């Protein structure tokens, strides 16, 4: 499968077991997940990924019963493909899932709301940020970055998903680091955004 995907222009990273998949998914644009894994049940891996990430995920398996398909979709998979299948079908399903799961800017998701996190207050609708009731002026991308982290306060958001969510396809590798540094400075304390090495970032409490 990896060979065929590379022939179609994709870069592939293989994970031989569930534990490795849970370490690797954060840098992926899409996950193809088998349910038959040597260490963990594939459905549990799917649930674990989906609990913290919206990365597109397709289950690719030999389990072909209706109940297995239903359980896979309920666990958070975007599609469910059973063996045997042709590479053209798989490529078509990948393209369809990627179209359906394009991320939208964090601040555009849903009606106006208020997010409070300790001394931090974010008015999503008016895009206003205050710390101890003192206004903080952020750029559009800085606001979207902070808002995304604040909407998932107890979750480490992978770097790749921050980039996709806030910047779409227009970004460089240092874009997120530059903006995180700027937001930390404007909020007055670097502890507001915590770096989780090798994974991503989460909102801190000051």
Coordinates of C-alpha atoms in Angstrom, one line a residue:
X1 CA 0.0 0.0 0.0
X2 CA 2.8 2.4 0.9
X3 CA 4.4 1.7 -2.5
X4 CA 1.3 2.5 -4.4
X5 CA 0.6 5.7 -2.3
X6 CA 4.2 6.9 -3.0
X7 CA 3.6 6.3 -6.7
X8 CA 0.6 8.6 -6.5
X9 CA 2.7 11.4 -4.9
X10 CA 2.1 10.8 -1.2
X11 CA 4.8 10.7 1.5
X12 CA 4.1 7.7 3.8
X13 CA 5.2 7.0 7.4
X14 CA 4.5 3.4 8.5
X15 CA 3.6 2.5 12.1
X16 CA 3.8 -1.2 12.9
X17 CA 1.6 -1.1 16.0
X18 CA -0.9 1.0 17.8
X19 CA 1.5 2.7 20.2
X20 CA 3.7 3.9 17.3
X21 CA 0.6 5.2 15.5
X22 CA -0.4 7.3 18.5
X23 CA 3.1 8.8 18.5
X24 CA 3.1 9.5 14.7
X25 CA -0.3 10.7 13.8
X26 CA 0.3 14.3 14.8
X27 CA 2.5 14.9 11.8
X28 CA 0.2 13.3 9.3
X29 CA -2.3 14.9 6.9
X30 CA -4.3 11.7 6.9
X31 CA -4.3 8.4 8.8
X32 CA -5.0 4.9 7.2
X33 CA -5.7 2.6 10.2
X34 CA -5.9 -1.2 10.3
X35 CA -8.0 -2.7 13.0
X36 CA -5.8 -5.8 13.4
X37 CA -2.8 -4.5 15.4
X38 CA -0.4 -6.5 17.5
X39 CA -0.6 -4.4 20.7
X40 CA -3.9 -2.5 20.7
X41 CA -7.4 -2.8 19.2
X42 CA -7.6 -0.6 16.2
X43 CA -10.9 0.9 17.4
X44 CA -9.2 2.0 20.6
X45 CA -6.5 3.7 18.6
X46 CA -9.1 5.4 16.5
X47 CA -11.0 6.7 19.6
X48 CA -7.7 7.9 21.2
X49 CA -6.8 9.8 18.1
X50 CA -10.3 11.3 17.6
X51 CA -10.5 12.4 21.2
X52 CA -7.8 15.0 20.6
X53 CA -7.6 15.4 16.9
X54 CA -9.7 15.9 13.8
X55 CA -7.0 14.6 11.4
X56 CA -8.8 12.7 8.5
X57 CA -8.8 9.0 9.3
X58 CA -9.8 6.0 7.2
X59 CA -10.1 2.5 8.5
X60 CA -8.6 -0.1 6.1
X61 CA -9.4 -3.6 7.3
X62 CA -10.4 -7.1 6.5
X63 CA -13.3 -6.9 9.0
X64 CA -16.2 -6.6 6.6
X65 CA -19.3 -7.1 8.8
X66 CA -21.8 -4.3 9.1
X67 CA -21.4 -4.1 12.9
X68 CA -17.6 -3.7 12.5
X69 CA -18.2 -0.9 10.0
X70 CA -20.7 0.8 12.3
X71 CA -18.3 0.5 15.3
X72 CA -15.5 2.0 13.2
X73 CA -17.6 5.0 12.1
X74 CA -18.9 5.5 15.7
X75 CA -15.3 5.4 16.9
X76 CA -14.6 8.5 14.7
X77 CA -13.4 7.2 11.4
X78 CA -14.2 9.3 8.4
X79 CA -14.5 6.3 6.1
X80 CA -14.3 2.5 6.3
X81 CA -12.7 0.4 3.5
X82 CA -12.6 -3.4 3.5
X83 CA -10.1 -5.6 1.7
X84 CA -9.7 -6.5 -1.1
X85 CA -9.9 -3.1 -2.7
X86 CA -8.2 -1.4 -5.7
X87 CA -5.7 1.4 -5.3
X88 CA -7.9 3.6 -7.5
X89 CA -10.8 3.1 -5.1
X90 CA -8.5 3.9 -2.1
X91 CA -7.2 7.1 -3.8
X92 CA -10.7 8.2 -4.6
X93 CA -11.8 7.7 -1.0
X94 CA -8.7 9.6 0.3
X95 CA -9.5 12.5 -1.9
X96 CA -13.2 12.5 -0.9
X97 CA -12.3 12.4 2.8
X98 CA -9.8 15.2 2.4
X99 CA -12.4 17.4 0.7
X100 CA -15.0 16.8 3.4
X101 CA -12.6 17.4 6.3
X102 CA -11.0 20.7 5.3
X103 CA -10.4 22.6 8.5
X104 CA -12.0 26.0 9.0
X105 CA -10.5 28.9 11.0
X106 CA -11.1 28.5 14.7
X107 CA -12.8 31.8 15.2
X108 CA -15.3 31.1 12.4
X109 CA -16.6 27.9 13.9
X110 CA -20.0 28.6 15.4
X111 CA -21.8 31.6 17.0
X112 CA -20.3 34.2 19.2
X113 CA -19.2 32.9 22.6
X114 CA -17.0 33.7 25.5
X115 CA -14.1 31.5 26.6
X116 CA -12.7 32.0 30.1
X117 CA -9.5 30.4 31.2
X118 CA -8.2 31.7 34.5
X119 CA -7.3 35.4 34.0
X120 CA -7.8 35.0 30.2
X121 CA -11.1 36.0 28.5
X122 CA -11.8 35.6 24.8
X123 CA -14.9 37.0 23.1
X124 CA -15.0 34.8 20.0
X125 CA -17.6 36.8 18.1
X126 CA -16.0 40.2 18.6
X127 CA -12.5 38.7 18.5
X128 CA -11.5 40.5 21.7
X129 CA -9.0 39.2 24.2
X130 CA -8.4 40.5 27.8
X131 CA -6.1 39.4 30.6
X132 CA -7.2 40.6 34.0
X133 CA -9.7 42.8 32.1
X134 CA -6.8 44.5 30.2
X135 CA -7.3 44.4 26.4
X136 CA -4.7 42.5 24.4
X137 CA -4.4 43.4 20.7
X138 CA -3.7 40.4 18.5
X139 CA -3.5 40.0 14.7
X140 CA -6.0 37.8 13.0
X141 CA -3.8 34.8 12.9
X142 CA -2.6 35.3 16.5
X143 CA -6.2 35.4 17.6
X144 CA -7.1 32.3 15.6
X145 CA -4.2 30.4 17.1
X146 CA -5.0 31.4 20.7
X147 CA -8.7 30.7 20.2
X148 CA -8.0 27.2 18.9
X149 CA -5.9 26.4 21.9
X150 CA -8.5 27.9 24.3
X151 CA -11.2 25.8 22.7
X152 CA -9.3 22.7 23.7
X153 CA -7.8 23.8 27.0
X154 CA -6.8 20.3 28.3
X155 CA -5.5 19.0 25.0
X156 CA -2.2 19.1 23.3
X157 CA -2.9 20.4 19.8
X158 CA -0.3 18.9 17.3
X159 CA 1.8 21.4 15.4
X160 CA 0.6 20.2 12.0
X161 CA -3.1 20.6 13.0
X162 CA -2.5 24.1 14.2
X163 CA -0.9 24.9 10.9
X164 CA -3.7 23.4 8.9
X165 CA -6.4 25.0 11.1
X166 CA -5.1 28.5 11.2
X167 CA -3.0 28.9 8.1
X168 CA -4.4 26.3 5.6
X169 CA -1.9 25.6 2.9
X170 CA 0.0 28.9 3.2
X171 CA 2.7 28.4 5.9
X172 CA 6.3 27.7 6.6
X173 CA 7.7 25.5 9.3
X174 CA 8.6 28.4 11.5
X175 CA 5.2 30.2 11.1
X176 CA 3.6 28.6 14.2
X177 CA 6.7 29.2 16.4
X178 CA 6.9 32.9 15.5
X179 CA 3.2 33.4 16.2
X180 CA 3.3 31.5 19.5
X181 CA 6.2 33.6 20.6
X182 CA 4.3 36.8 19.7
X183 CA 1.2 35.7 21.5
X184 CA 3.1 34.8 24.6
X185 CA 4.7 38.3 24.6
X186 CA 1.4 40.1 24.2
X187 CA -0.3 38.0 26.9
X188 CA 2.6 39.0 29.2
X189 CA 3.8 35.5 30.2
X190 CA 5.3 32.7 28.2
X191 CA 3.5 30.2 30.4
X192 CA 0.2 31.0 28.7
X193 CA 1.2 28.6 25.8
X194 CA 3.0 25.4 26.8
X195 CA 5.3 23.7 24.3
X196 CA 5.0 19.9 24.4
X197 CA 8.3 18.8 22.7
X198 CA 7.8 16.7 19.6
X199 CA 4.0 17.0 19.7
X200 CA 2.6 20.5 19.7
X201 CA 1.2 23.1 22.1
X202 CA -1.5 23.5 24.8
X203 CA -3.0 26.4 26.7
X204 CA -1.3 27.0 30.0
X205 CA -2.6 28.6 33.2
X206 CA -1.0 31.7 34.7

